Short mmCIF file of C-alpha atoms in Angstrom, two decimals:
data_model
loop_
_atom_site.label_atom_id
_atom_site.label_comp_id
_atom_site.label_asym_id
_atom_site.label_seq_id
_atom_site.Cartn_x
_atom_site.Cartn_y
_atom_site.Cartn_z
CA MET A 1 -3.28 2.27 1.71
CA LYS A 2 -0.10 4.08 2.68
CA VAL A 3 -0.88 6.85 5.17
CA SER A 4 0.35 10.34 4.30
CA ALA A 5 -0.38 13.95 5.23
CA ASN A 6 0.61 15.04 1.71
CA LEU A 7 -2.12 13.54 -0.44
CA SER A 8 -2.68 15.39 -3.71
CA ASP A 9 -6.41 14.53 -3.67
CA TRP A 10 -8.15 14.40 -0.28
CA SER A 11 -11.52 13.63 -1.88
CA GLN A 12 -10.67 9.92 -1.94
CA VAL A 13 -10.57 10.01 1.87
CA VAL A 14 -13.27 12.57 2.73
CA TYR A 15 -15.77 11.26 0.15
CA CYS A 16 -15.17 7.57 0.88
CA LYS A 17 -18.75 7.17 2.28
CA LEU A 18 -17.67 4.05 4.15
CA GLU A 19 -15.88 3.63 7.44
CA ASN A 20 -13.24 0.93 7.25
CA GLN A 21 -10.08 -0.22 8.93
CA GLN A 22 -8.25 2.98 8.00
CA ILE A 23 -10.99 5.65 7.86
CA ASP A 24 -13.40 6.92 10.53
CA PHE A 25 -15.84 9.84 10.25
CA LYS A 26 -17.00 12.28 12.92
CA ALA A 27 -19.58 15.06 12.86
CA PRO A 28 -18.39 18.68 13.13
CA GLN A 29 -17.09 19.52 16.60
CA ASN A 30 -14.88 21.95 18.49
CA TRP A 31 -11.85 20.48 20.22
CA ASN A 32 -12.06 23.09 22.98
CA THR A 33 -15.64 22.18 23.94
CA ILE A 34 -15.89 18.40 23.50
CA GLY A 35 -14.43 17.78 26.96
CA ARG A 36 -12.24 14.97 28.21
CA VAL A 37 -14.65 12.21 27.15
CA GLY A 38 -14.84 13.55 23.59
CA ARG A 39 -11.07 13.76 23.38
CA ALA A 40 -10.74 10.24 24.80
CA LYS A 41 -13.08 8.96 22.06
CA LEU A 42 -10.81 10.45 19.38
CA ALA A 43 -7.78 9.06 21.23
CA ARG A 44 -9.32 5.57 21.14
CA HIS A 45 -9.60 5.71 17.35
CA ALA A 46 -6.09 7.14 17.04
CA ILE A 47 -4.52 4.44 19.23
CA ALA A 48 -6.43 1.67 17.45
CA MET A 49 -5.40 2.88 13.98
CA ALA A 50 -1.78 3.38 15.06
CA ASN A 51 -1.74 -0.22 16.34
CA THR A 52 -3.12 -1.54 13.02
CA LEU A 53 -2.33 0.06 9.67
CA GLY A 54 -2.58 3.76 10.47
CA GLY A 55 -5.40 5.80 8.94
CA TYR A 56 -7.52 8.93 8.92
CA VAL A 57 -10.15 10.37 11.28
CA VAL A 58 -12.23 12.79 9.18
CA ILE A 59 -14.13 15.43 11.15
CA GLY A 60 -16.94 17.38 9.51
CA VAL A 61 -18.99 14.52 8.00
CA GLY A 62 -22.34 13.53 9.48
CA GLU A 63 -24.40 10.36 9.01
CA ASP A 64 -27.76 9.90 7.31
CA ALA A 65 -30.69 7.96 8.81
CA ASN A 66 -29.05 4.66 7.79
CA GLY A 67 -25.78 5.50 9.48
CA THR A 68 -23.92 6.16 6.21
CA PRO A 69 -21.33 8.98 6.53
CA ASN A 70 -22.43 11.07 3.55
CA GLN A 71 -23.53 14.39 5.10
CA TYR A 72 -20.70 16.68 3.99
CA VAL A 73 -21.42 19.71 6.16
CA GLY A 74 -17.82 20.70 6.79
CA MET A 75 -16.60 22.80 9.72
CA SER A 76 -16.64 26.45 10.68
CA ASP A 77 -13.36 28.36 10.86
CA GLU A 78 -13.59 28.35 14.66
CA GLU A 79 -14.13 24.58 14.80
CA ALA A 80 -11.32 23.85 12.33
CA SER A 81 -8.81 26.15 14.03
CA SER A 82 -9.53 24.56 17.42
CA PHE A 83 -7.75 21.40 16.21
CA ASP A 84 -4.25 22.75 16.79
CA PRO A 85 -1.68 20.03 15.95
CA SER A 86 0.38 20.63 19.08
CA THR A 87 -2.58 20.67 21.47
CA VAL A 88 -4.31 17.69 19.87
CA GLY A 89 -1.08 15.70 19.65
CA GLN A 90 -0.23 16.27 23.32
CA SER A 91 -3.74 15.39 24.46
CA ILE A 92 -3.97 12.21 22.36
CA SER A 93 -0.53 11.08 23.47
CA SER A 94 -1.45 11.62 27.15
CA PHE A 95 -3.65 8.54 26.71
CA ALA A 96 -1.00 6.43 24.94
CA ASP A 97 2.42 4.95 25.66
CA PRO A 98 4.48 5.40 23.53
CA PRO A 99 2.98 8.65 22.13
CA VAL A 100 0.95 8.39 18.91
CA SER A 101 2.48 10.01 15.83
CA LEU A 102 -0.10 12.14 14.00
CA ASP A 103 -0.63 15.18 11.79
CA ILE A 104 -3.58 17.54 11.40
CA VAL A 105 -4.65 18.53 7.87
CA ARG A 106 -7.49 20.93 6.98
CA PRO A 107 -8.45 20.25 3.34
CA VAL A 108 -11.11 22.31 1.57
CA LEU A 109 -13.36 20.39 -0.82
CA ASP A 110 -16.26 21.92 -2.75
CA GLY A 111 -16.03 25.05 -0.63
CA ARG A 112 -16.25 23.20 2.72
CA ARG A 113 -13.41 22.79 5.19
CA TYR A 114 -12.72 19.53 7.00
CA VAL A 115 -10.24 18.42 9.63
CA VAL A 116 -8.37 15.17 9.05
CA MET A 117 -6.33 13.55 11.80
CA VAL A 118 -3.60 11.59 9.99
CA ILE A 119 -2.60 8.66 12.20
CA TYR A 120 0.68 6.89 11.45
CA PRO A 121 1.24 3.19 12.30
CA PHE A 122 3.59 2.50 15.19
CA GLN A 123 7.26 2.18 14.29
CA ASP A 124 8.73 0.19 17.18
CA MET A 125 6.37 -0.89 19.95
CA PRO A 126 2.53 -0.95 19.86
CA HIS A 127 0.67 1.69 21.86
CA VAL A 128 -0.87 0.74 25.18
CA CYS A 129 -3.58 2.89 26.74
CA SER A 130 -1.86 4.64 29.65
CA ASN A 131 -4.80 6.62 31.03
CA GLY A 132 -8.41 5.45 31.33
CA CYS A 133 -11.51 7.58 30.78
CA GLU A 134 -15.01 6.41 31.74
CA ASN A 135 -16.36 4.00 29.09
CA GLU A 136 -14.12 5.25 26.29
CA LEU A 137 -10.66 4.07 27.32
CA GLN A 138 -9.43 1.24 29.51
CA ARG A 139 -6.03 1.68 31.09
CA GLY A 140 -3.52 -1.03 30.19
CA ALA A 141 -5.44 -2.16 27.09
CA PHE A 142 -4.18 -2.49 23.54
CA TYR A 143 -6.71 -1.07 21.07
CA VAL A 144 -6.87 -2.26 17.44
CA ARG A 145 -8.91 -1.32 14.39
CA THR A 146 -11.09 -4.12 12.98
CA PRO A 147 -12.15 -4.61 9.32
CA ASP A 148 -15.72 -3.60 10.26
CA ALA A 149 -14.45 -0.17 11.44
CA ARG A 150 -14.49 -0.72 15.20
CA SER A 151 -11.79 0.59 17.53
CA LYS A 152 -11.76 -2.09 20.23
CA VAL A 153 -9.61 -3.73 22.86
CA ALA A 154 -7.50 -6.58 21.49
CA VAL A 155 -8.73 -9.60 23.47
CA LYS A 156 -8.44 -12.42 20.93
CA ALA A 157 -5.22 -14.38 20.62
CA SER A 158 -5.17 -13.70 16.86
CA GLU A 159 -5.39 -9.93 17.43
CA LEU A 160 -2.55 -9.95 19.95
CA HIS A 161 -0.55 -12.22 17.66
CA LEU A 162 -0.85 -9.69 14.81
CA LEU A 163 0.34 -6.90 17.11
CA ILE A 164 3.37 -8.94 18.10
CA GLN A 165 4.08 -9.82 14.46
CA ARG A 166 3.95 -6.17 13.39
CA SER A 167 6.19 -5.15 16.26
CA LEU A 168 8.78 -7.79 15.43
CA ARG A 169 8.65 -6.93 11.72
CA ASN A 170 9.09 -3.22 12.44
CA GLN A 171 12.04 -3.91 14.73
CA ARG A 172 13.69 -6.12 12.10
CA GLN A 173 13.24 -3.39 9.49
CA MET A 174 14.62 -0.77 11.89
CA LEU A 175 17.65 -2.97 12.59
CA GLY A 176 18.15 -3.45 8.85
CA ARG A 177 18.05 0.31 8.29
CA MET A 178 20.59 0.83 11.09
CA LEU A 179 22.92 -1.78 9.60
CA ARG A 180 22.59 -0.28 6.12
CA GLY A 181 23.27 3.14 7.62
CA ILE A 182 26.49 1.83 9.18
CA LEU A 183 27.57 0.00 6.03
CA TYR A 184 26.76 2.90 3.71
CA GLU A 185 27.23 5.93 5.96
CA ASP A 186 29.76 7.41 3.54
CA ARG A 187 27.56 6.79 0.52
CA GLN A 188 24.62 9.09 1.22
CA ALA A 189 24.39 10.06 -2.45
CA GLU A 190 23.26 6.52 -3.26
CA THR A 191 19.68 7.19 -2.14
CA PRO A 192 17.78 8.66 -5.10
CA GLU A 193 15.99 11.92 -4.37
CA MET A 194 12.22 11.78 -4.60
CA GLU A 195 12.24 14.62 -7.12
CA LEU A 196 14.03 12.25 -9.52
CA LEU A 197 11.63 9.34 -9.00
CA ALA A 198 8.31 11.19 -8.82
CA PRO A 199 8.27 12.44 -12.45
CA MET A 200 9.11 8.97 -13.77
CA LEU A 201 6.38 7.32 -11.72
CA GLU A 202 3.90 9.99 -12.78
CA HIS A 203 4.82 9.48 -16.45
CA SER A 204 4.43 5.70 -16.20
CA ARG A 205 1.07 6.01 -14.46
CA GLN A 206 -0.18 8.48 -17.05
CA LEU A 207 0.90 6.08 -19.79
CA ALA A 208 -0.98 3.26 -18.02
CA LEU A 209 -4.03 5.51 -17.80
CA GLU A 210 -3.82 6.21 -21.54
CA LYS A 211 -3.27 2.60 -22.61
CA LEU A 212 -5.34 0.61 -20.07
CA GLY A 213 -8.18 3.12 -19.85
CA LYS A 214 -9.63 5.44 -17.22
CA ARG A 215 -12.10 2.90 -15.83
CA GLN A 216 -9.39 0.31 -15.23
CA VAL A 217 -6.96 2.73 -13.58
CA HIS A 218 -9.43 4.86 -11.61
CA SER A 219 -12.14 2.37 -10.63
CA LEU A 220 -11.01 -1.25 -10.89
CA PRO A 221 -8.35 -3.18 -8.97
CA PHE A 222 -5.16 -3.94 -10.90
CA PHE A 223 -1.59 -5.08 -10.25
CA GLU A 224 1.15 -2.46 -10.04
CA LEU A 225 4.87 -3.11 -9.57
CA VAL A 226 7.29 -0.25 -8.88
CA CYS A 227 11.02 -0.99 -8.59
CA HIS A 228 14.21 1.04 -8.65
CA PRO A 229 17.80 0.54 -7.48
CA VAL A 230 18.61 2.38 -4.27
CA LYS A 231 21.46 3.91 -6.23
CA LEU A 232 20.09 4.86 -9.63
CA PHE A 233 22.27 3.77 -12.54
CA ARG A 234 24.20 6.08 -14.77
CA GLU A 235 22.05 6.24 -17.86
CA LEU A 236 22.18 3.09 -19.98
CA GLY A 237 21.54 3.07 -23.69
CA LEU A 238 18.22 1.90 -25.09
CA SER A 239 20.05 -0.91 -26.85
CA ASN A 240 21.31 -2.13 -23.45
CA LEU A 241 17.77 -2.08 -22.09
CA ARG A 242 16.46 -4.02 -25.08
CA ARG A 243 19.17 -6.69 -24.83
CA ALA A 244 18.45 -7.12 -21.11
CA VAL A 245 14.71 -7.52 -21.75
CA ASP A 246 15.22 -9.88 -24.69
CA ALA A 247 17.45 -12.11 -22.54
CA ILE A 248 14.69 -12.70 -19.95
CA GLU A 249 13.53 -16.31 -20.17
CA GLN A 250 9.85 -15.52 -19.69
CA GLN A 251 8.70 -12.04 -20.66
CA ASN A 252 4.90 -12.28 -20.72
CA LEU A 253 3.41 -11.84 -17.24
CA TYR A 254 0.51 -14.10 -18.15
CA ASP A 255 2.63 -17.07 -19.21
CA ALA A 256 2.80 -17.91 -15.51
CA GLY A 257 -0.93 -18.57 -15.33
CA THR A 258 -3.39 -20.89 -17.01
CA MET A 259 -4.74 -18.48 -19.60
CA THR A 260 -6.70 -19.90 -22.50
CA THR A 261 -6.58 -16.76 -24.66
CA ALA A 262 -3.82 -15.67 -26.98
CA PHE A 263 -1.84 -12.50 -26.33
CA GLN A 264 -0.28 -10.03 -28.73
CA SER A 265 2.67 -7.88 -27.73
CA GLU A 266 4.45 -4.77 -28.89
CA SER A 267 7.36 -2.66 -27.65
CA PHE A 268 8.38 0.92 -28.30
CA ALA A 269 10.97 3.42 -27.12
CA THR A 270 10.72 6.94 -25.70
CA ASN A 271 13.58 9.37 -25.16
CA ASP A 272 14.21 7.99 -21.67
CA SER A 273 12.74 4.51 -21.56
CA LEU A 274 11.76 1.26 -23.25
CA CYS A 275 8.09 0.21 -23.04
CA GLY A 276 6.17 -2.99 -23.72
CA MET A 277 2.47 -3.80 -23.94
CA TYR A 278 0.36 -6.95 -24.05
CA TYR A 279 -3.10 -7.22 -25.60
CA CYS A 280 -5.87 -9.72 -24.93
CA GLN A 281 -8.71 -9.87 -27.47
CA GLY A 282 -7.53 -6.58 -28.92
CA LYS A 283 -7.55 -4.70 -25.59
CA ALA A 284 -4.41 -3.59 -23.70
CA VAL A 285 -4.11 -5.53 -20.45
CA SER A 286 -0.55 -4.82 -19.28
CA LEU A 287 2.14 -2.20 -19.72
CA TRP A 288 5.74 -2.05 -18.52
CA GLU A 289 8.29 0.75 -18.72
CA LEU A 290 12.05 0.50 -18.06
CA TYR A 291 14.03 3.72 -17.74
CA LYS A 292 17.70 4.26 -18.58
CA ASN A 293 18.54 4.81 -14.90
CA GLY A 294 16.97 1.49 -13.81
CA PHE A 295 13.51 2.67 -12.72
CA PHE A 296 10.93 -0.01 -13.64
CA HIS A 297 7.13 0.11 -13.59
CA VAL A 298 4.43 -2.45 -14.43
CA ALA A 299 0.64 -1.98 -14.54
CA ALA A 300 -1.40 -5.09 -15.35
CA VAL A 301 -4.94 -6.43 -15.23
CA VAL A 302 -4.89 -9.41 -12.85
CA ASP A 303 -7.28 -11.54 -14.89
CA PRO A 304 -7.44 -10.43 -18.57
CA GLU A 305 -10.25 -12.92 -19.23
CA HIS A 306 -12.42 -11.12 -16.65
CA PRO A 307 -11.04 -7.55 -16.63
CA GLU A 308 -14.15 -5.90 -15.13
CA SER A 309 -14.37 -8.18 -12.09
CA LEU A 310 -14.19 -6.80 -8.55
CA ALA A 311 -13.30 -10.29 -7.29
CA LEU A 312 -9.60 -10.89 -7.87
CA ASN A 313 -8.47 -14.38 -8.78
CA GLY A 314 -6.08 -15.24 -5.95
CA GLY A 315 -4.20 -17.82 -7.98
CA ARG A 316 -3.52 -15.43 -10.83
CA LEU A 317 -2.52 -12.65 -8.46
CA ALA A 318 -0.08 -15.09 -6.86
CA ASP A 319 1.24 -15.94 -10.34
CA LEU A 320 1.90 -12.25 -11.02
CA VAL A 321 3.76 -11.82 -7.72
CA VAL A 322 5.92 -14.91 -8.34
CA PHE A 323 6.63 -13.92 -11.93
CA SER A 324 7.54 -10.35 -10.95
CA MET A 325 10.16 -11.41 -8.42
CA ARG A 326 11.77 -13.77 -10.96
CA LEU A 327 11.65 -11.08 -13.64
CA LEU A 328 13.35 -8.46 -11.43
CA GLY A 329 16.24 -10.80 -10.61
CA GLN A 330 16.85 -11.60 -14.27
CA LEU A 331 16.30 -8.04 -15.52
CA TYR A 332 18.79 -6.26 -13.28
CA THR A 333 21.32 -9.08 -13.59
CA ASN A 334 21.04 -8.83 -17.39
CA LEU A 335 21.61 -5.07 -17.07
CA GLY A 336 24.96 -5.89 -15.43
CA HIS A 337 24.01 -4.95 -11.86
CA PRO A 338 23.46 -8.13 -9.82
CA GLU A 339 24.77 -6.29 -6.75
CA ALA A 340 22.06 -3.59 -6.95
CA LEU A 341 19.89 -3.23 -3.85
CA LEU A 342 16.33 -2.80 -5.11
CA ASP A 343 13.39 -0.96 -3.57
CA ILE A 344 10.35 -3.06 -4.60
CA ALA A 345 6.71 -2.13 -4.08
CA VAL A 346 3.66 -4.21 -5.08
CA ARG A 347 0.40 -2.24 -5.15
CA ILE A 348 -3.25 -3.05 -5.81
CA PRO A 349 -5.01 0.29 -6.33
CA ASN A 350 -8.81 0.63 -5.94
CA SER A 351 -8.87 -2.35 -3.57
CA ASN A 352 -11.55 -1.22 -1.10
CA GLY A 353 -14.44 -3.76 -1.10
CA VAL A 354 -12.61 -6.14 -3.45
CA THR A 355 -12.61 -9.87 -2.64
CA LEU A 356 -9.70 -12.23 -3.17
CA GLY A 357 -10.80 -15.62 -4.46
CA GLY A 358 -9.01 -18.81 -3.53
CA VAL A 359 -7.86 -17.80 -0.04
CA ALA A 360 -11.15 -17.77 1.92
CA VAL A 361 -11.91 -20.52 4.44
CA SER A 362 -15.42 -21.01 3.05
CA ASP A 363 -17.96 -19.40 0.73
CA SER A 364 -19.50 -17.70 3.76
CA SER A 365 -16.19 -16.15 4.77
CA PRO A 366 -14.66 -14.35 1.77
CA ALA A 367 -11.38 -12.48 1.95
CA VAL A 368 -12.41 -8.82 1.60
CA CYS A 369 -10.13 -5.77 1.50
CA ARG A 370 -11.14 -2.66 3.45
CA VAL A 371 -8.28 -0.35 2.44
CA MET A 372 -8.37 1.82 -0.67
CA ASP A 373 -4.93 1.02 -2.08
CA ILE A 374 -2.90 -1.99 -0.99
CA GLU A 375 0.85 -1.43 -0.93
CA VAL A 376 3.58 -3.82 0.26
CA SER A 377 7.25 -2.93 -0.11
CA LYS A 378 10.59 -4.63 0.52
CA GLN A 379 14.27 -4.33 -0.35
CA ARG A 380 16.17 -7.16 -2.05
CA SER A 381 19.32 -7.35 -4.13
CA ALA A 382 19.03 -8.39 -7.77
CA GLY A 383 21.56 -11.16 -7.18
CA ASP A 384 19.51 -12.61 -4.32
CA LEU A 385 16.39 -12.73 -6.49
CA GLU A 386 18.28 -14.26 -9.39
CA GLY A 387 20.05 -16.71 -7.08
CA GLY A 388 16.92 -18.34 -5.68
CA ALA A 389 15.35 -15.88 -3.23
CA SER A 390 12.52 -14.93 -5.59
CA ALA A 391 10.16 -17.64 -4.28
CA GLU A 392 10.61 -16.73 -0.62
CA THR A 393 10.29 -13.02 -1.42
CA ALA A 394 7.09 -13.70 -3.39
CA LYS A 395 5.69 -15.67 -0.45
CA GLN A 396 6.35 -12.76 1.89
CA PHE A 397 4.70 -10.28 -0.47
CA PHE A 398 1.65 -12.48 -0.99
CA ALA A 399 1.24 -13.29 2.73
CA GLU A 400 1.13 -9.56 3.52
CA ILE A 401 -1.37 -8.99 0.70
CA CYS A 402 -3.56 -11.75 2.18
CA GLU A 403 -3.39 -9.99 5.54
CA LEU A 404 -4.64 -6.75 3.97
CA PHE A 405 -7.51 -8.73 2.44
CA ASN A 406 -8.30 -9.85 6.00
CA ALA A 407 -7.61 -13.44 5.05
CA PRO A 408 -6.99 -15.75 8.04
CA GLN A 409 -3.47 -16.95 8.68
CA SER A 410 -4.33 -20.47 7.55
CA ALA A 411 -5.38 -19.09 4.18
CA ALA A 412 -2.10 -17.21 3.82
CA GLU A 413 -0.25 -20.43 4.67
CA LEU A 414 -2.19 -22.27 1.95
CA ALA A 415 -1.24 -19.52 -0.48
CA GLU A 416 2.42 -19.98 0.46
CA ILE A 417 2.15 -23.70 -0.25
CA LYS A 418 0.68 -22.87 -3.66
CA LEU A 419 3.59 -20.53 -4.36
CA SER A 420 6.06 -23.26 -3.42
CA PHE A 421 4.51 -25.53 -6.05
CA GLN A 422 4.64 -22.72 -8.58
CA GLU A 423 8.34 -22.21 -8.02
CA GLY A 424 9.01 -25.77 -9.01
CA ARG A 425 6.91 -25.94 -12.13
#
């Protein structure tokens, strides 16, 4: 789940009813009266989330007798206003080095006000606790957020290894952004404005909702691919889009797998895009939409033979990731833009509590996701993907997905081996 202070629907966070790696709940309280220990407790959660994937601390939700956070009492105006962003931010950061990046949001749901501390993941170096406080914080410790919703000191080698990996990855990405900024400093207009992309993404998602069904889009996990060139194309004709799609060697996402059922397909045009759909046993299972400016969206059921399952087939998800990277390289090259730098995001919405089959160490240790919406993004050029980088890019995507399913590193390595075999078949 990508952390943001600008969610259009806060109910998915406040009404989650389950603490996980990215969400923690606290009963109503007043920042001015909870004292140093109370503030240190909130700081511990903030530091741990910032060192992991980021997340949300929701204040105003109590627990029932079983410890389930489902008592939506909300907060008084005095309690809510006590959480001033400047005061809270300074206090939290007094316990952390470097300072934690956070926002304070006060959403109102069903007539009740809540306070949500929005904690962003670290950008450069992980946060170390710089100031101890009784039993809540230990000076010099690195706190992390575990899949079972604990904010604890990282003492295991695997936990420290993940921190180092994230730090190195963030620094590589930061260096890449700096280099791109130097190379393209005079080409600022190449970055598409969000107001251009947002309506297209909204249209594609509404179309997926209409064709795949509300239950699939709102409640079940599915595969979503969002891609666009960093510099949007000047509008191409629909005939150009159709020729580019027709020239792709393998167009059906499910040809990559071992499906036993037959698929039917159809395509149709809108004023701004070309769309395609695939049906399994008379029911729509995938939809793609390609816009004239190069924006591309795919929504697909991972396993059409078991569309209602909350246990994703790891092999078929891997097939979709591999196929998608190959498809993007061919598609944008066929459109005449092999040089295009692409922003690529792979998402699995509704992923909280979903298991990923085929990557667990044993039946007693399944790979379970504890975030609501998985999202992994990267930038690659179309020419690189077409020229042979699709397999390596797919491995990187799938390894990060495995990590978000809390799969052990050995399982992710096995998945990479599987992908290597797939590339050669």
